Amino acid sequence: EVQLLESGGGLVQPGGSLRLSCVVSGFTFSSYAMSWVRQAPGKGLEWVSGISGGGGSTYYADSVKGRFTISRDNSKNTLSLQMNSLRAEDTAVYYCAKDRSPIVGASTFESWGQGTLVTVSS
Amino acid sequence: QSVLTQPPSASGTPGQRVTISCSGSSSNIGRNIVNWFQQLPGTAPKLLIYSTNQRPSGVPDRFSGSKSGTSASLAISGLQSEDEADYYCAAWDDNLNGWVFGGGTKLTVL
């Protein structure tokens, strides 16, 4: 059974940093691209960032480019999102999502975690 | 403002057929596959349709997807009360080099 478990969310002040993690099980992690998708309270889904199965290709939404960094450790079945210079508008539930392909953008988000809440507020 | 445009709401009675539209452009829906997700209240999104018209195992054949030009549609036939949820379309955008979502459609079963 595919499982994705996010952690690392919490309350952080504007301008602060936070690191999210997603530990996965039930599939060969390195064979699939992964993404982070967020959902602000009461709002729709917004893709944040994606990384290829091997980790060599990364992609970012314009809204987070230069502030967020996605990475993966295939030996530890872990996806990460380093978030710096956080803003109030980054407040959201952050989901990690498994792709059906090793290439970002080639297929779809096949499985989702339950999400972790990030709140940016003073 | 979402890159893909969906109606904010839709409704139908049990047993009815409803359609949800998703409008994009040549850089996303016009060139790439479309995916649909269902989000029940308080839960994570779930893949409903992938590659424009394919259903993952476990998704009833009451759900179907299609695409024409720069627009896509999700059809739900034999509407049931448990179909009440938010529905999102998504596609890769070649210009933005990233995934784009529709704003979501809240489906109400009357």
Tab-separated table of C-alpha atoms in Angstrom:
chain	number	residue	atom	x	y	z
A	1	GLU	CA	0.000	0.000	0.000
A	2	VAL	CA	1.307	3.420	-1.002
A	3	GLN	CA	1.712	5.736	1.969
A	4	LEU	CA	2.910	9.339	2.091
A	5	LEU	CA	3.345	11.036	5.457
A	6	GLU	CA	4.104	14.740	5.641
A	7	SER	CA	5.574	16.485	8.655
A	8	GLY	CA	7.262	19.735	9.593
A	9	GLY	CA	4.358	22.152	9.410
A	10	GLY	CA	3.678	24.727	12.085
A	11	LEU	CA	3.507	28.404	12.937
A	12	VAL	CA	6.311	30.624	11.660
A	13	GLN	CA	6.789	34.375	11.528
A	14	PRO	CA	6.925	36.264	8.227
A	15	GLY	CA	10.443	36.103	6.842
A	16	GLY	CA	11.127	32.853	8.667
A	17	SER	CA	11.994	29.388	7.408
A	18	LEU	CA	10.502	25.937	7.656
A	19	ARG	CA	11.423	22.520	6.264
A	20	LEU	CA	8.728	20.048	5.293
A	21	SER	CA	9.343	16.337	4.903
A	22	CYS	CA	7.373	13.544	3.280
A	23	VAL	CA	8.316	9.970	4.127
A	24	VAL	CA	6.936	7.409	1.694
A	25	SER	CA	6.489	3.649	1.624
A	26	GLY	CA	4.861	0.988	-0.499
A	27	PHE	CA	6.604	1.752	-3.799
A	28	THR	CA	10.039	2.224	-5.360
A	29	PHE	CA	10.558	5.872	-4.493
A	30	SER	CA	13.294	6.611	-7.032
A	31	SER	CA	11.074	5.488	-9.929
A	32	TYR	CA	8.568	8.292	-9.562
A	33	ALA	CA	8.518	12.049	-9.731
A	34	MET	CA	7.153	13.829	-6.673
A	35	SER	CA	5.503	17.186	-6.140
A	36	TRP	CA	4.328	19.517	-3.413
A	37	VAL	CA	0.830	20.964	-3.835
A	38	ARG	CA	-0.680	23.461	-1.406
A	39	GLN	CA	-4.150	24.638	-0.500
A	40	ALA	CA	-4.735	27.908	1.316
A	41	PRO	CA	-7.637	27.908	3.805
A	42	GLY	CA	-10.905	27.793	1.889
A	43	LYS	CA	-9.116	28.053	-1.457
A	44	GLY	CA	-8.219	25.793	-4.364
A	45	LEU	CA	-5.175	23.674	-5.145
A	46	GLU	CA	-1.881	25.250	-6.195
A	47	TRP	CA	1.119	23.276	-7.425
A	48	VAL	CA	4.285	24.441	-5.678
A	49	SER	CA	7.208	22.358	-6.893
A	50	GLY	CA	8.148	19.065	-8.512
A	51	ILE	CA	11.230	16.855	-8.744
A	52	SER	CA	12.061	13.998	-11.096
A	53	GLY	CA	12.528	10.439	-9.882
A	54	GLY	CA	16.315	10.656	-10.002
A	55	GLY	CA	16.312	14.135	-8.502
A	56	GLY	CA	18.132	15.723	-11.414
A	57	SER	CA	15.292	17.964	-12.571
A	58	THR	CA	13.375	20.397	-10.395
A	59	TYR	CA	10.527	22.768	-11.167
A	60	TYR	CA	8.906	25.602	-9.239
A	61	ALA	CA	5.826	27.777	-9.406
A	62	ASP	CA	6.676	31.431	-10.007
A	63	SER	CA	5.146	32.267	-6.613
A	64	VAL	CA	7.873	30.353	-4.745
A	65	LYS	CA	10.828	30.461	-7.127
A	66	GLY	CA	13.973	31.610	-5.366
A	67	ARG	CA	12.473	31.051	-1.903
A	68	PHE	CA	11.634	27.322	-1.831
A	69	THR	CA	13.911	24.373	-2.606
A	70	ILE	CA	12.688	20.857	-3.297
A	71	SER	CA	14.935	17.859	-2.772
A	72	ARG	CA	14.754	14.111	-2.286
A	73	ASP	CA	16.820	11.421	-0.628
A	74	ASN	CA	16.091	8.207	-2.479
A	75	SER	CA	18.064	6.171	0.042
A	76	LYS	CA	15.747	7.349	2.811
A	77	ASN	CA	12.484	7.455	0.821
A	78	THR	CA	12.105	11.094	1.795
A	79	LEU	CA	10.952	14.174	-0.085
A	80	SER	CA	11.707	17.603	1.372
A	81	LEU	CA	10.716	21.223	0.832
A	82	GLN	CA	12.914	23.940	2.311
A	83	MET	CA	10.861	27.116	2.600
A	84	ASN	CA	12.650	30.429	3.213
A	85	SER	CA	11.490	34.050	3.338
A	86	LEU	CA	7.988	32.896	4.178
A	87	ARG	CA	5.059	35.227	3.586
A	88	ALA	CA	1.506	35.334	4.908
A	89	GLU	CA	0.293	34.150	1.508
A	90	ASP	CA	2.271	30.917	1.935
A	91	THR	CA	-0.168	29.880	4.663
A	92	ALA	CA	-1.703	26.619	3.470
A	93	VAL	CA	-1.957	22.885	3.879
A	94	TYR	CA	0.973	21.382	1.989
A	95	TYR	CA	0.459	17.988	0.359
A	96	CYS	CA	3.132	15.762	-1.086
A	97	ALA	CA	1.999	13.866	-4.153
A	98	LYS	CA	3.394	10.865	-6.016
A	99	ASP	CA	3.428	10.938	-9.798
A	100	ARG	CA	2.693	8.016	-12.143
A	101	SER	CA	5.910	8.744	-14.069
A	102	PRO	CA	9.542	9.482	-13.211
A	103	ILE	CA	9.235	12.704	-15.221
A	104	VAL	CA	7.576	15.805	-13.784
A	105	GLY	CA	4.644	16.888	-15.922
A	106	ALA	CA	4.349	13.692	-17.927
A	107	SER	CA	1.456	12.105	-16.088
A	108	THR	CA	-0.442	12.975	-12.934
A	109	PHE	CA	-0.558	13.000	-9.140
A	110	GLU	CA	-1.543	9.430	-8.424
A	111	SER	CA	-1.348	9.408	-4.634
A	112	TRP	CA	-1.509	12.150	-2.029
A	113	GLY	CA	-0.503	12.479	1.590
A	114	GLN	CA	-2.832	13.872	4.226
A	115	GLY	CA	-1.066	17.230	4.313
A	116	THR	CA	0.691	19.398	6.873
A	117	LEU	CA	-0.458	22.894	7.819
A	118	VAL	CA	1.914	25.824	7.521
A	119	THR	CA	0.806	29.084	9.121
A	120	VAL	CA	2.818	32.247	8.502
A	121	SER	CA	1.828	34.904	10.987
A	122	SER	CA	3.294	37.270	13.518
B	1	GLN	CA	-6.942	33.918	-10.727
B	2	SER	CA	-6.393	30.330	-11.868
B	3	VAL	CA	-4.824	29.512	-15.230
B	4	LEU	CA	-7.556	26.937	-15.903
B	5	THR	CA	-11.140	28.164	-15.621
B	6	GLN	CA	-13.880	26.112	-13.973
B	7	PRO	CA	-17.371	27.120	-12.893
B	8	PRO	CA	-17.348	27.700	-9.126
B	9	SER	CA	-20.419	25.549	-8.579
B	10	ALA	CA	-22.570	22.845	-10.130
B	11	SER	CA	-25.554	20.884	-8.914
B	12	GLY	CA	-27.834	18.024	-9.778
B	13	THR	CA	-30.348	15.624	-8.330
B	14	PRO	CA	-29.680	11.949	-7.626
B	15	GLY	CA	-29.536	9.928	-10.818
B	16	GLN	CA	-28.959	12.955	-12.993
B	17	ARG	CA	-25.957	13.572	-15.274
B	18	VAL	CA	-23.818	16.618	-14.632
B	19	THR	CA	-20.871	18.062	-16.528
B	20	ILE	CA	-18.065	20.255	-15.222
B	21	SER	CA	-16.033	22.260	-17.712
B	22	CYS	CA	-12.386	23.287	-17.614
B	23	SER	CA	-11.123	25.923	-20.014
B	24	GLY	CA	-7.460	26.510	-20.745
B	25	SER	CA	-5.176	27.534	-23.580
B	26	SER	CA	-2.871	26.151	-26.232
B	27	SER	CA	0.015	25.939	-23.785
B	28	ASN	CA	-1.779	23.628	-21.371
B	29	ILE	CA	-4.970	21.754	-22.275
B	30	GLY	CA	-4.402	22.334	-25.976
B	31	ARG	CA	-1.131	20.381	-25.913
B	32	ASN	CA	-1.228	18.146	-22.862
B	33	ILE	CA	-3.329	15.590	-21.038
B	34	VAL	CA	-5.877	16.669	-18.466
B	35	ASN	CA	-6.355	15.211	-15.013
B	36	TRP	CA	-9.276	15.498	-12.643
B	37	PHE	CA	-9.253	15.277	-8.869
B	38	GLN	CA	-12.048	14.863	-6.348
B	39	GLN	CA	-11.740	16.361	-2.882
B	40	LEU	CA	-14.302	15.312	-0.306
B	41	PRO	CA	-14.801	17.705	2.615
B	42	GLY	CA	-11.871	17.650	5.027
B	43	THR	CA	-9.824	15.148	3.057
B	44	ALA	CA	-6.871	15.114	0.662
B	45	PRO	CA	-7.538	15.234	-3.081
B	46	LYS	CA	-7.983	11.937	-4.888
B	47	LEU	CA	-7.159	11.150	-8.525
B	48	LEU	CA	-10.399	10.699	-10.466
B	49	ILE	CA	-9.417	10.857	-14.157
B	50	TYR	CA	-5.919	10.828	-15.669
B	51	SER	CA	-4.625	11.164	-19.218
B	52	THR	CA	-7.824	13.063	-20.096
B	53	ASN	CA	-10.150	10.031	-20.097
B	54	GLN	CA	-8.645	7.191	-18.045
B	55	ARG	CA	-10.016	6.014	-14.719
B	56	PRO	CA	-7.768	4.626	-11.983
B	57	SER	CA	-8.830	1.282	-10.602
B	58	GLY	CA	-11.628	1.708	-8.112
B	59	VAL	CA	-13.168	4.773	-9.728
B	60	PRO	CA	-16.697	3.966	-10.944
B	61	ASP	CA	-17.395	4.195	-14.673
B	62	ARG	CA	-20.011	6.843	-13.842
B	63	PHE	CA	-17.084	9.251	-14.080
B	64	SER	CA	-15.696	10.102	-17.506
B	65	GLY	CA	-13.428	12.726	-19.015
B	66	SER	CA	-13.031	14.287	-22.437
B	67	LYS	CA	-11.182	17.074	-24.194
B	68	SER	CA	-11.733	19.213	-27.255
B	69	GLY	CA	-9.224	21.839	-28.289
B	70	THR	CA	-8.376	23.938	-25.265
B	71	SER	CA	-11.279	22.767	-23.110
B	72	ALA	CA	-11.936	19.637	-21.103
B	73	SER	CA	-14.965	18.209	-19.339
B	74	LEU	CA	-15.737	15.860	-16.498
B	75	ALA	CA	-19.073	14.065	-16.698
B	76	ILE	CA	-20.745	12.320	-13.805
B	77	SER	CA	-23.715	10.135	-14.623
B	78	GLY	CA	-26.118	8.522	-12.173
B	79	LEU	CA	-25.315	11.212	-9.620
B	80	GLN	CA	-25.118	10.000	-6.016
B	81	SER	CA	-25.085	11.859	-2.723
B	82	GLU	CA	-21.515	10.729	-2.051
B	83	ASP	CA	-20.395	12.589	-5.194
B	84	GLU	CA	-20.850	15.868	-3.335
B	85	ALA	CA	-17.318	17.265	-3.321
B	86	ASP	CA	-14.949	19.764	-4.894
B	87	TYR	CA	-13.585	18.852	-8.325
B	88	TYR	CA	-10.356	20.191	-9.828
B	89	CYS	CA	-8.865	19.916	-13.298
B	90	ALA	CA	-5.115	20.100	-13.879
B	91	ALA	CA	-2.722	20.121	-16.815
B	92	TRP	CA	0.947	20.746	-17.469
B	93	ASP	CA	1.638	24.197	-18.909
B	94	ASP	CA	4.497	24.295	-21.415
B	95	ASN	CA	4.950	28.070	-21.126
B	96	LEU	CA	4.991	28.168	-17.328
B	97	ASN	CA	6.900	24.871	-17.144
B	98	GLY	CA	4.687	23.764	-14.303
B	99	TRP	CA	1.363	22.240	-13.355
B	100	VAL	CA	-1.706	24.464	-13.397
B	101	PHE	CA	-5.020	23.803	-11.694
B	102	GLY	CA	-8.536	25.044	-12.200
B	103	GLY	CA	-10.088	27.015	-9.365
B	104	GLY	CA	-12.311	24.092	-8.445
B	105	THR	CA	-16.017	23.342	-8.794
B	106	LYS	CA	-18.166	22.621	-5.776
B	107	LEU	CA	-20.719	19.973	-6.698
B	108	THR	CA	-23.935	19.899	-4.709
B	109	VAL	CA	-26.328	16.959	-4.875
B	110	LEU	CA	-29.788	18.356	-4.257
